[in-house]
Amino acid sequence: MQEGGDAMSQPTDPQPTAVPATAKQVGSTDRWWWVETAVWTERMRAALDNGVKGGKWFSLMDKVYAPANLQAAWARVRANAGAAGIDGQTIAAFEANEHWELHQLHEQLRTGNYRPCAVRRAWIDKPGSTDQRPLGIPAVRDRVVQTALRHALEPIWEAVFADTSFGFRPGRGCKDALRRVDELLTTGHCWVVDVDLRSYFDSIPHDRLMEVVRQRVADGRVLELITSYLRAGIMDGGQFEESEQGTPQGAVISPLLANLYLNDLDHEARQQGLAMVRYADDIVILCRSRSEAERALAWVRARVEAKGLSLHSDKTRLVDATQLGGFEFLGYHFERGKRWPRKKSLEALKERVRDQTPRTSGQKLEVVISGLNDILRGWFGYFKHSLATTFVPLDSWVRTRLRSILRKRAGRRGRGRGSDHQRYNNDFFAEQGLFSLVGARARACPS
């Protein structure tokens, strides 16, 4: 949904939260509609609401390696696709022997002989930037086990997560966080503490993280399994690196672990009377006055340092959202009561459009436009509540890209200009079915 930022904090494209095939539809009155029924029976779900003795959960490992849970986990991993880990095994290779592979995982987990591989590190470009960020790619078999583990653990923590946390949680997402920010801004919370955690996923202390896990989980084998993932190490270009801290960005279990490590921060902020909105490691605290914002900044700095983390001093700042400059959150720029896509979000869109519309493209125009429409619709779905003037220049730029292709095919050099605007006017592209951002904005937000 967003571009730029840390790896786990900002998904590039709008994507729905994956849910089990057996889940009920969103909007169900059942709070636990999304849980994996291969793990969570009706009696166990009742215990999530009513609590368990001592507040801790025992006997979870047998739920992790239950054949039905491993099968459900594999279905999710297969649907998410992805590259091979350091063992070179692809999704297709696992699928070719899935019954044997799942039986092996079941037996290894049951007997305590399962050992995860190191995570393969890949470097990917940050959208809208020349920088790169690391992405950890676990082996397919490890992704299956991590997903089965998450099936068992996620409801336990969802029972105690704060409402102010929106990232990588069932039934919640970027748009919910953005709506909350809008609500706070319109009610006078215009002084903003823009919090930037320095390399959050890479710097979570293992010992303190496991202390948090042990507050709710008392199954020793599950604790050992989590620790084995944290310490599995990283393989970067043939060089092995030990994992002394952090949780790999790209690992299935990492978003849950990252959320639970900051859960107490969410609850303490509310106890302090602070309106904090958090999406994974993207955090803003919205206040009614500068003095309140200064207090909030001092508080969050102290709490973050107490957790063995640190704030990025150059990027953490106080902002008056009613003045020029504003602040950015989840791909949007907020300023003086309005919002629009931040520069990196716009550049990320343009990069995707450029990839789809090289001047030398040999594809039929209808194929090029079909690919463009998928890109534009997805982007608009997230940014449709931007300032209306956002969309006019983007539509014009996209049409210019297409005119340049047609100009090249006519044997002329350069990009689409001059008489090309008359030869291939706006109505021409509308007739070809090109998605119009301006038209979509008018339909979605007629006011």
PDB file of N, CA, C and O in Angstrom, residues 332 341 379-380 383-397 399 436-442:
ATOM      1  N   TYR A 332       1.481   8.703   2.468  1.00  0.00           N
ATOM      2  CA  TYR A 332       0.789   9.978   2.274  1.00  0.00           C
ATOM      3  C   TYR A 332       1.592  11.128   2.883  1.00  0.00           C
ATOM      4  O   TYR A 332       2.335  10.947   3.851  1.00  0.00           O
ATOM      5  N   PRO A 341      -0.227  11.983  -2.103  1.00  0.00           N
ATOM      6  CA  PRO A 341       0.866  11.013  -2.071  1.00  0.00           C
ATOM      7  C   PRO A 341       2.204  11.720  -1.881  1.00  0.00           C
ATOM      8  O   PRO A 341       2.474  12.757  -2.491  1.00  0.00           O
ATOM      9  N   TRP A 379      -3.139   1.485  -7.501  1.00  0.00           N
ATOM     10  CA  TRP A 379      -2.587   2.691  -6.874  1.00  0.00           C
ATOM     11  C   TRP A 379      -3.709   3.643  -6.462  1.00  0.00           C
ATOM     12  O   TRP A 379      -3.697   4.183  -5.355  1.00  0.00           O
ATOM     13  N   PHE A 380      -4.684   3.804  -7.350  1.00  0.00           N
ATOM     14  CA  PHE A 380      -5.796   4.701  -7.037  1.00  0.00           C
ATOM     15  C   PHE A 380      -6.594   4.186  -5.846  1.00  0.00           C
ATOM     16  O   PHE A 380      -7.063   4.974  -5.019  1.00  0.00           O
ATOM     17  N   PHE A 383      -4.769   5.632  -2.934  1.00  0.00           N
ATOM     18  CA  PHE A 383      -4.548   7.083  -2.852  1.00  0.00           C
ATOM     19  C   PHE A 383      -5.747   7.919  -3.328  1.00  0.00           C
ATOM     20  O   PHE A 383      -5.613   9.115  -3.561  1.00  0.00           O
ATOM     21  N   LYS A 384      -6.921   7.321  -3.442  1.00  0.00           N
ATOM     22  CA  LYS A 384      -8.056   8.033  -4.015  1.00  0.00           C
ATOM     23  C   LYS A 384      -8.527   9.216  -3.184  1.00  0.00           C
ATOM     24  O   LYS A 384      -9.212  10.113  -3.704  1.00  0.00           O
ATOM     25  N   HIS A 385      -8.197   9.244  -1.899  1.00  0.00           N
ATOM     26  CA  HIS A 385      -8.636  10.372  -1.066  1.00  0.00           C
ATOM     27  C   HIS A 385      -7.611  11.501  -1.030  1.00  0.00           C
ATOM     28  O   HIS A 385      -7.670  12.373  -0.164  1.00  0.00           O
ATOM     29  N   SER A 386      -6.705  11.495  -1.986  1.00  0.00           N
ATOM     30  CA  SER A 386      -5.728  12.578  -2.094  1.00  0.00           C
ATOM     31  C   SER A 386      -6.376  13.842  -2.643  1.00  0.00           C
ATOM     32  O   SER A 386      -7.485  13.812  -3.200  1.00  0.00           O
ATOM     33  N   LEU A 387      -5.674  14.942  -2.507  1.00  0.00           N
ATOM     34  CA  LEU A 387      -6.093  16.215  -3.096  1.00  0.00           C
ATOM     35  C   LEU A 387      -6.405  15.995  -4.579  1.00  0.00           C
ATOM     36  O   LEU A 387      -5.648  15.327  -5.292  1.00  0.00           O
ATOM     37  N   ALA A 388      -7.518  16.564  -5.054  1.00  0.00           N
ATOM     38  CA  ALA A 388      -7.979  16.284  -6.408  1.00  0.00           C
ATOM     39  C   ALA A 388      -6.943  16.642  -7.468  1.00  0.00           C
ATOM     40  O   ALA A 388      -6.837  15.976  -8.503  1.00  0.00           O
ATOM     41  N   THR A 389      -6.161  17.697  -7.232  1.00  0.00           N
ATOM     42  CA  THR A 389      -5.182  18.140  -8.224  1.00  0.00           C
ATOM     43  C   THR A 389      -4.031  17.150  -8.401  1.00  0.00           C
ATOM     44  O   THR A 389      -3.217  17.303  -9.310  1.00  0.00           O
ATOM     45  N   THR A 390      -3.977  16.130  -7.567  1.00  0.00           N
ATOM     46  CA  THR A 390      -2.937  15.107  -7.692  1.00  0.00           C
ATOM     47  C   THR A 390      -3.043  14.364  -9.017  1.00  0.00           C
ATOM     48  O   THR A 390      -2.028  13.994  -9.624  1.00  0.00           O
ATOM     49  N   PHE A 391      -4.251  14.146  -9.509  1.00  0.00           N
ATOM     50  CA  PHE A 391      -4.481  13.164 -10.560  1.00  0.00           C
ATOM     51  C   PHE A 391      -4.380  13.720 -11.980  1.00  0.00           C
ATOM     52  O   PHE A 391      -4.097  12.970 -12.912  1.00  0.00           O
ATOM     53  N   VAL A 392      -4.603  15.022 -12.166  1.00  0.00           N
ATOM     54  CA  VAL A 392      -4.561  15.603 -13.508  1.00  0.00           C
ATOM     55  C   VAL A 392      -3.190  15.428 -14.162  1.00  0.00           C
ATOM     56  O   VAL A 392      -3.093  14.914 -15.285  1.00  0.00           O
ATOM     57  N   PRO A 393      -2.092  15.847 -13.523  1.00  0.00           N
ATOM     58  CA  PRO A 393      -0.788  15.686 -14.172  1.00  0.00           C
ATOM     59  C   PRO A 393      -0.380  14.230 -14.359  1.00  0.00           C
ATOM     60  O   PRO A 393       0.330  13.910 -15.316  1.00  0.00           O
ATOM     61  N   LEU A 394      -0.834  13.347 -13.486  1.00  0.00           N
ATOM     62  CA  LEU A 394      -0.504  11.929 -13.634  1.00  0.00           C
ATOM     63  C   LEU A 394      -1.176  11.336 -14.865  1.00  0.00           C
ATOM     64  O   LEU A 394      -0.550  10.611 -15.644  1.00  0.00           O
ATOM     65  N   ASP A 395      -2.468  11.639 -15.051  1.00  0.00           N
ATOM     66  CA  ASP A 395      -3.161  11.172 -16.256  1.00  0.00           C
ATOM     67  C   ASP A 395      -2.453  11.665 -17.512  1.00  0.00           C
ATOM     68  O   ASP A 395      -2.255  10.916 -18.475  1.00  0.00           O
ATOM     69  N   SER A 396      -2.075  12.943 -17.509  1.00  0.00           N
ATOM     70  CA  SER A 396      -1.411  13.526 -18.668  1.00  0.00           C
ATOM     71  C   SER A 396      -0.073  12.840 -18.935  1.00  0.00           C
ATOM     72  O   SER A 396       0.273  12.553 -20.089  1.00  0.00           O
ATOM     73  N   TRP A 397       0.663  12.564 -17.887  1.00  0.00           N
ATOM     74  CA  TRP A 397       1.974  11.918 -18.027  1.00  0.00           C
ATOM     75  C   TRP A 397       1.834  10.504 -18.578  1.00  0.00           C
ATOM     76  O   TRP A 397       2.619  10.088 -19.439  1.00  0.00           O
ATOM     77  N   ARG A 399      -0.573   9.342 -20.492  1.00  0.00           N
ATOM     78  CA  ARG A 399      -0.930   9.432 -21.913  1.00  0.00           C
ATOM     79  C   ARG A 399       0.286   9.795 -22.759  1.00  0.00           C
ATOM     80  O   ARG A 399       0.450   9.297 -23.890  1.00  0.00           O
ATOM     81  N   SER A 436      -8.724   6.214 -16.191  1.00  0.00           N
ATOM     82  CA  SER A 436      -8.493   7.629 -15.901  1.00  0.00           C
ATOM     83  C   SER A 436      -8.536   7.867 -14.398  1.00  0.00           C
ATOM     84  O   SER A 436      -9.552   7.599 -13.745  1.00  0.00           O
ATOM     85  N   LEU A 437      -7.443   8.359 -13.854  1.00  0.00           N
ATOM     86  CA  LEU A 437      -7.397   8.684 -12.427  1.00  0.00           C
ATOM     87  C   LEU A 437      -8.348   9.816 -12.091  1.00  0.00           C
ATOM     88  O   LEU A 437      -9.032   9.787 -11.064  1.00  0.00           O
ATOM     89  N   VAL A 438      -8.407  10.815 -12.969  1.00  0.00           N
ATOM     90  CA  VAL A 438      -9.304  11.951 -12.737  1.00  0.00           C
ATOM     91  C   VAL A 438     -10.750  11.496 -12.741  1.00  0.00           C
ATOM     92  O   VAL A 438     -11.550  11.864 -11.870  1.00  0.00           O
ATOM     93  N   GLY A 439     -11.111  10.660 -13.713  1.00  0.00           N
ATOM     94  CA  GLY A 439     -12.480  10.166 -13.778  1.00  0.00           C
ATOM     95  C   GLY A 439     -12.828   9.307 -12.578  1.00  0.00           C
ATOM     96  O   GLY A 439     -13.926   9.415 -12.020  1.00  0.00           O
ATOM     97  N   ALA A 440     -11.892   8.449 -12.171  1.00  0.00           N
ATOM     98  CA  ALA A 440     -12.134   7.594 -11.007  1.00  0.00           C
ATOM     99  C   ALA A 440     -12.290   8.429  -9.752  1.00  0.00           C
ATOM    100  O   ALA A 440     -13.119   8.116  -8.902  1.00  0.00           O
ATOM    101  N   ARG A 441     -11.480   9.489  -9.628  1.00  0.00           N
ATOM    102  CA  ARG A 441     -11.578  10.361  -8.448  1.00  0.00           C
ATOM    103  C   ARG A 441     -12.940  11.053  -8.409  1.00  0.00           C
ATOM    104  O   ARG A 441     -13.557  11.176  -7.354  1.00  0.00           O
ATOM    105  N   ALA A 442     -13.428  11.485  -9.555  1.00  0.00           N
ATOM    106  CA  ALA A 442     -14.735  12.165  -9.614  1.00  0.00           C
ATOM    107  C   ALA A 442     -15.851  11.218  -9.210  1.00  0.00           C
ATOM    108  O   ALA A 442     -16.817  11.609  -8.533  1.00  0.00           O
TER     109      ALA A 442
END
